[in-house]
PDB file of C-alpha atoms and ligand atoms in Angstrom:
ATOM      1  CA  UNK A   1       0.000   0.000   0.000  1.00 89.00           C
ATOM      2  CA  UNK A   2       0.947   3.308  -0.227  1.00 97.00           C
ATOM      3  CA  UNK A   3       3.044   5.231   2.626  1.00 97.00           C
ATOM      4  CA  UNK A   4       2.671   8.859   3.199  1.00 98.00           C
ATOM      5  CA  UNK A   5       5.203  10.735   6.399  1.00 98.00           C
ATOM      6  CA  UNK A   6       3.427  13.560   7.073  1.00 98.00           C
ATOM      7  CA  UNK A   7       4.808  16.139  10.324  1.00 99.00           C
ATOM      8  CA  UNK A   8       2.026  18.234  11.265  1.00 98.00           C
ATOM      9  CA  UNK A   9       2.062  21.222  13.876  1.00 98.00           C
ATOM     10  CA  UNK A  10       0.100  21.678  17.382  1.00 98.00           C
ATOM     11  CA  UNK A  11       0.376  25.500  17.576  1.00 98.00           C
ATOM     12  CA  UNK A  12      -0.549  26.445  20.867  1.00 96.00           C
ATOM     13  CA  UNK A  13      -1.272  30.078  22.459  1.00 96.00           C
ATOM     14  CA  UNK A  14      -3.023  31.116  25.563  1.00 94.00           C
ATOM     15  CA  UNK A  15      -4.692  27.747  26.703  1.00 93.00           C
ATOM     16  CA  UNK A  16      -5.626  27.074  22.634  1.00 96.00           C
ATOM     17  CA  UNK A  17      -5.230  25.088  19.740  1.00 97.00           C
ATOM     18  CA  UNK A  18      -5.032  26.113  16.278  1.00 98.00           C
ATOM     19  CA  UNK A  19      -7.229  23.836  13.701  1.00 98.00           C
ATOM     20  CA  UNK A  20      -7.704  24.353  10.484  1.00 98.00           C
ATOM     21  CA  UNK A  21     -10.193  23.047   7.855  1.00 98.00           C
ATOM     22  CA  UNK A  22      -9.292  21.716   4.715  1.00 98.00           C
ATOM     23  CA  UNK A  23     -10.129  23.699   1.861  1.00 95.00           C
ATOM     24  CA  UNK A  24      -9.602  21.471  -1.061  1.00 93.00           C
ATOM     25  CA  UNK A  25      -9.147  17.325  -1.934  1.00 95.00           C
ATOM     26  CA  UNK A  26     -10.852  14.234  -0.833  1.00 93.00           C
ATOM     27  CA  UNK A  27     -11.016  15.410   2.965  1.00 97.00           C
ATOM     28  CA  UNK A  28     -12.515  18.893   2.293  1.00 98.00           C
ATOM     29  CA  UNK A  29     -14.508  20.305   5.147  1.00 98.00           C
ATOM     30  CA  UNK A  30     -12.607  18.050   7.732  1.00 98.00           C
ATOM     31  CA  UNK A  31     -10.339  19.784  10.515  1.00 98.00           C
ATOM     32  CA  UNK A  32      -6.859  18.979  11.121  1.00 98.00           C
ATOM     33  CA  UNK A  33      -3.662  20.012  12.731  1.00 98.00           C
ATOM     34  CA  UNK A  34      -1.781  22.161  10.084  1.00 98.00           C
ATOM     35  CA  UNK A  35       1.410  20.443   7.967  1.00 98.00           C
ATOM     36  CA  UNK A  36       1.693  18.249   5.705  1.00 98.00           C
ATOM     37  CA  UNK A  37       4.106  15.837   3.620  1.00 98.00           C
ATOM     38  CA  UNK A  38       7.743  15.327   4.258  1.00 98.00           C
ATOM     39  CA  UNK A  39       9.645  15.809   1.140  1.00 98.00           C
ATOM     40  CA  UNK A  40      12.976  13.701   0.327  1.00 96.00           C
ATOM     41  CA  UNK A  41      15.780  14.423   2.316  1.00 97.00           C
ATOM     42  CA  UNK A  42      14.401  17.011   4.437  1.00 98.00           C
ATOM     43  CA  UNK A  43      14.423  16.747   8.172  1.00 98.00           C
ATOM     44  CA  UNK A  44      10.722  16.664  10.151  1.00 98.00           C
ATOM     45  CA  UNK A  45      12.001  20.009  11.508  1.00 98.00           C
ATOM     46  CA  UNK A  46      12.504  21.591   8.123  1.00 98.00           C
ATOM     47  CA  UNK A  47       9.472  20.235   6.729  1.00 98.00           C
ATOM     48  CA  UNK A  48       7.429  21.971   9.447  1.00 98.00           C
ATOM     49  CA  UNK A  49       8.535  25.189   9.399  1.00 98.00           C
ATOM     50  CA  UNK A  50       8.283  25.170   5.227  1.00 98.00           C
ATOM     51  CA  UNK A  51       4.538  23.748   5.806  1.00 98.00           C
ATOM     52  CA  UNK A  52       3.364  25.805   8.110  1.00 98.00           C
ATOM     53  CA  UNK A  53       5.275  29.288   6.229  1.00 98.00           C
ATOM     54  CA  UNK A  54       3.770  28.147   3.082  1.00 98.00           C
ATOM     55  CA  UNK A  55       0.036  27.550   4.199  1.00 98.00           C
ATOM     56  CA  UNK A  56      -0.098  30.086   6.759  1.00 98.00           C
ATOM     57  CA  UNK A  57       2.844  32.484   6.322  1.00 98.00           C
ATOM     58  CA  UNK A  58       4.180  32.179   9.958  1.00 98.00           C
ATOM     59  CA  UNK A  59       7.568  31.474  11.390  1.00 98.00           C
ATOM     60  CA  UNK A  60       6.944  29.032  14.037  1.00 98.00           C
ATOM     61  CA  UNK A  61       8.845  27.882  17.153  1.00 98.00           C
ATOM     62  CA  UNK A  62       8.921  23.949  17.518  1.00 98.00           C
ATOM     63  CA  UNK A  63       8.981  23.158  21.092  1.00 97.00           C
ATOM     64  CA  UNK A  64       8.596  20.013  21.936  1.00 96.00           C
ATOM     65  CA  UNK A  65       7.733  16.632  19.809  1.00 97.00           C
ATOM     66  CA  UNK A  66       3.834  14.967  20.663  1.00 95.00           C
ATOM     67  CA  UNK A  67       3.759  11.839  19.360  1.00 95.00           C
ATOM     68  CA  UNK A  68       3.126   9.416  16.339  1.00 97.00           C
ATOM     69  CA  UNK A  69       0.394   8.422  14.698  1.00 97.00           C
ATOM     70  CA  UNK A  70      -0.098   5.685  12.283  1.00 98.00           C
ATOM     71  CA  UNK A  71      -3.088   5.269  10.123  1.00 98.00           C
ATOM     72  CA  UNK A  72      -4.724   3.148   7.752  1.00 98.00           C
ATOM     73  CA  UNK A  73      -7.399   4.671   5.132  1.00 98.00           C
ATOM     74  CA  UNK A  74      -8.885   2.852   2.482  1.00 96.00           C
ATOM     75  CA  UNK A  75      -5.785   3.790  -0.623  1.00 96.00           C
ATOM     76  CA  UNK A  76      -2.603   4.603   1.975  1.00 98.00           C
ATOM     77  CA  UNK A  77      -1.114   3.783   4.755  1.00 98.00           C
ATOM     78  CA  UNK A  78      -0.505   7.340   6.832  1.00 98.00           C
ATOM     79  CA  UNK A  79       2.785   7.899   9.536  1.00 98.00           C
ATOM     80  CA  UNK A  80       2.120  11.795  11.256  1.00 98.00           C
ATOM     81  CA  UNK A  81       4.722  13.236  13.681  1.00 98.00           C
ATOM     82  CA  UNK A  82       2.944  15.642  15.636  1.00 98.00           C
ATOM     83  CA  UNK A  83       5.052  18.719  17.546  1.00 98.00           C
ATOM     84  CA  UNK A  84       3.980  21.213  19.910  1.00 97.00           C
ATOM     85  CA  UNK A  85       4.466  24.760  18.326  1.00 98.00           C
ATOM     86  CA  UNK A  86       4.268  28.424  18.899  1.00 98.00           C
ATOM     87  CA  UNK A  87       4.443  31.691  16.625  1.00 98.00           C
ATOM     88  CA  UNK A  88       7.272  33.039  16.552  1.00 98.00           C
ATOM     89  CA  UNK A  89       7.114  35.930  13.568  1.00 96.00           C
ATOM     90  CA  UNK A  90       4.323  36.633  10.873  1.00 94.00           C
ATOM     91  CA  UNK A  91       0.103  37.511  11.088  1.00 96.00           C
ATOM     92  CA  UNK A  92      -1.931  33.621  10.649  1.00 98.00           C
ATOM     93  CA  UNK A  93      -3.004  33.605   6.768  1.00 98.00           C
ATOM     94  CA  UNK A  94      -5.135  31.263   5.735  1.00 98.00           C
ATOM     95  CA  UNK A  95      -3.595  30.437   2.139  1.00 98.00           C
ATOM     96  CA  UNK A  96      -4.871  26.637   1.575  1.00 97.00           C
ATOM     97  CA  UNK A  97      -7.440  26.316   4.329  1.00 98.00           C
ATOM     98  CA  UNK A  98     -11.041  27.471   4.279  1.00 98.00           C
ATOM     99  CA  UNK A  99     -11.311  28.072   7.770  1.00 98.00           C
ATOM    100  CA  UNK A 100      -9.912  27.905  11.192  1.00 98.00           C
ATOM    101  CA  UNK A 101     -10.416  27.944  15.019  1.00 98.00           C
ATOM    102  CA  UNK A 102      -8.558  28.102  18.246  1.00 98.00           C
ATOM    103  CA  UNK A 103     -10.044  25.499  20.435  1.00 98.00           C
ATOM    104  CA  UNK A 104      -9.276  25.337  24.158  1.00 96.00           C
ATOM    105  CA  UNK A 105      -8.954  21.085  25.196  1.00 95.00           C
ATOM    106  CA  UNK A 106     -12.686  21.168  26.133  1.00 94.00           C
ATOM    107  CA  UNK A 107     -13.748  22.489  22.649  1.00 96.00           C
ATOM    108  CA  UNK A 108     -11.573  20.255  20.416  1.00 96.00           C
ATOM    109  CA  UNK A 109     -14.610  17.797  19.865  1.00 94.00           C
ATOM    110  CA  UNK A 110     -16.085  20.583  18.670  1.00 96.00           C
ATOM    111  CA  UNK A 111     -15.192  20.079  14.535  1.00 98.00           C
ATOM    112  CA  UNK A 112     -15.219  17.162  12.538  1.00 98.00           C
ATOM    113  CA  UNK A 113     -11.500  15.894  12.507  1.00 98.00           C
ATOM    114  CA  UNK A 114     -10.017  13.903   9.665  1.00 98.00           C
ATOM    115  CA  UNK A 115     -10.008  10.230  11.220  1.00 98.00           C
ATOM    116  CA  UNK A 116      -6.101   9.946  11.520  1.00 98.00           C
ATOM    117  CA  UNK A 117      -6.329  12.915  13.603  1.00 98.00           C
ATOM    118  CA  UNK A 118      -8.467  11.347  16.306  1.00 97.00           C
ATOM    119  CA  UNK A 119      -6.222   9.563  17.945  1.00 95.00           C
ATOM    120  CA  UNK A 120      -4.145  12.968  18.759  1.00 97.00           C
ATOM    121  CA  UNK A 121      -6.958  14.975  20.047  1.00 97.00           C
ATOM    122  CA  UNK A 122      -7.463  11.826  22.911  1.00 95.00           C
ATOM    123  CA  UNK A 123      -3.759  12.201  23.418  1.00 94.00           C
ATOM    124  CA  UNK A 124      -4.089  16.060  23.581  1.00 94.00           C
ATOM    125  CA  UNK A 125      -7.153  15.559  26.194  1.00 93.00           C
ATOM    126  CA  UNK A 126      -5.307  12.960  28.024  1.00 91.00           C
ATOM    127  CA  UNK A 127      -1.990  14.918  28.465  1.00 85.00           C
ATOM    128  CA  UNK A 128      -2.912  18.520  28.713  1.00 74.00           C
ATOM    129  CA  UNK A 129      -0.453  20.312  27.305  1.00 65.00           C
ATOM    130  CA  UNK A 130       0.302  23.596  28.529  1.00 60.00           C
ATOM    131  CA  UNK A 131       2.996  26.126  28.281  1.00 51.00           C
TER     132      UNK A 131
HETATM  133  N1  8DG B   1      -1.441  18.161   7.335  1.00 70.93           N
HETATM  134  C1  8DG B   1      -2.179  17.194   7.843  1.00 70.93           C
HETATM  135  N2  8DG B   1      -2.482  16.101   7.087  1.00 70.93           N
HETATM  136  C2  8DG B   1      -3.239  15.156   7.656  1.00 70.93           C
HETATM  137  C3  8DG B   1      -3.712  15.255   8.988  1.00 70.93           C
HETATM  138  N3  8DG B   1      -4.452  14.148   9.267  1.00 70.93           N
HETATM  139  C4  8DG B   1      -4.470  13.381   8.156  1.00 70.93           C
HETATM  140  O1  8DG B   1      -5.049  12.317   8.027  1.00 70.93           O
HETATM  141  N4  8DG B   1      -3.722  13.980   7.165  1.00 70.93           N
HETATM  142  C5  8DG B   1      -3.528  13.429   5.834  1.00 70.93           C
HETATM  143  C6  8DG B   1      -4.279  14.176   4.772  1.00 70.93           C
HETATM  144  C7  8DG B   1      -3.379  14.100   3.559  1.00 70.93           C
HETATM  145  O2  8DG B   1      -3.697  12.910   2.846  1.00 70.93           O
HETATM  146  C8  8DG B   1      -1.997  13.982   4.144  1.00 70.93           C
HETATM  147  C9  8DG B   1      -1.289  15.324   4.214  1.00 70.93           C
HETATM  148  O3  8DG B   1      -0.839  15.729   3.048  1.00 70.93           O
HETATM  149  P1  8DG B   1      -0.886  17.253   2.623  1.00 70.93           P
HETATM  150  O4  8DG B   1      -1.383  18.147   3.699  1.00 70.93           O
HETATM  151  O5  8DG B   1       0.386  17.570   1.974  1.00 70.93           O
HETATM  152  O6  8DG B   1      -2.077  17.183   1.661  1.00 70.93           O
HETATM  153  P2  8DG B   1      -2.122  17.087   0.115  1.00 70.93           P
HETATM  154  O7  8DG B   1      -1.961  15.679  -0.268  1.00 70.93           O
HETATM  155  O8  8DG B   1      -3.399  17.768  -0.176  1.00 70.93           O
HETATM  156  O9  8DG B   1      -0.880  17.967  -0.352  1.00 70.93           O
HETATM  157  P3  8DG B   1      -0.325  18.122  -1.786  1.00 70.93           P
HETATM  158  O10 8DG B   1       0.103  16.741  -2.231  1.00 70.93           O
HETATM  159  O11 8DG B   1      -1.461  18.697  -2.556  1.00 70.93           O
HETATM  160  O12 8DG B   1       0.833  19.058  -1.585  1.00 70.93           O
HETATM  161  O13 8DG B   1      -2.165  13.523   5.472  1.00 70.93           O
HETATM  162  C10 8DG B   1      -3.384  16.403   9.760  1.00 70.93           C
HETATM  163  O14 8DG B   1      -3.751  16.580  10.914  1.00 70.93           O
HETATM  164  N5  8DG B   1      -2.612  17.333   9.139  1.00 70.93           N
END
């Protein structure tokens, strides 16, 4: 089956998360955590900070790895690294998405997350991460 590495970014601020909607594909209209595919060579780090600066136009600050996620849908087989992250430079654009929310932990239920991403928002609930 098909493999995709995806590294995908928690940004955090002031008791929130950042989720965004997709705007475009087979998922559109589902929520998840901002990133997006590891290209050859590159490290998870790099491939971060180029995700997030190309679909949101922010420098970000990654502070701490999550965890990761393996998934199975119906035509791949999906690996996501997940990293705590913060702003560090730049105004949130939304240049891919079609919408987006801070959600503090007791709101995350709140949108329809893509099914990989499931399994992180327990985690999130479970560990509480806070600055
Ligand atoms: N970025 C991101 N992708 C996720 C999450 N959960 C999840 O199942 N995915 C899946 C959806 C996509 O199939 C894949 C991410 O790839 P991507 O964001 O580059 O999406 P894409 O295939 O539309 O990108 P592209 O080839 O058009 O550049 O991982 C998540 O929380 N964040």
């Amino acid at each position: 089956m098909k493999q995709i590495e995806v590294v995908a970014a928690i940004i955090y601020d002031n008791e929130k998360y950042f989720a965004t909607q997709r705007g475009y594909g087979e998922f559109e209209g589902l929520w998840e955590f901002p990133g997006g595919k590891i290209e050859k060579g590159e490290s998870h780090e790099n491939a971060l900070r180029r995700e997030i600066q190309e679909e949101l136009g922010v420098d970000i600050s990654i502070d701490g790895f999550i965890c990761t996620t393996d998934f199975d849908y119906p035509s791949f087989h999906l690996t996501m690294h997940c990293y705590l992250c913060t702003i560090l430079v730049g105004e949130l654009e939304l240049r891919e998405h079609k919408s987006a929310r801070w959600l503090v932990l007791s709101s995350l239920d709140e949108v329809m997350w893509l099914p990989a991403d499931k399994e992180i928002v327990e985690y999130l609930l479970e560990n509480r991460y806070e600055e």
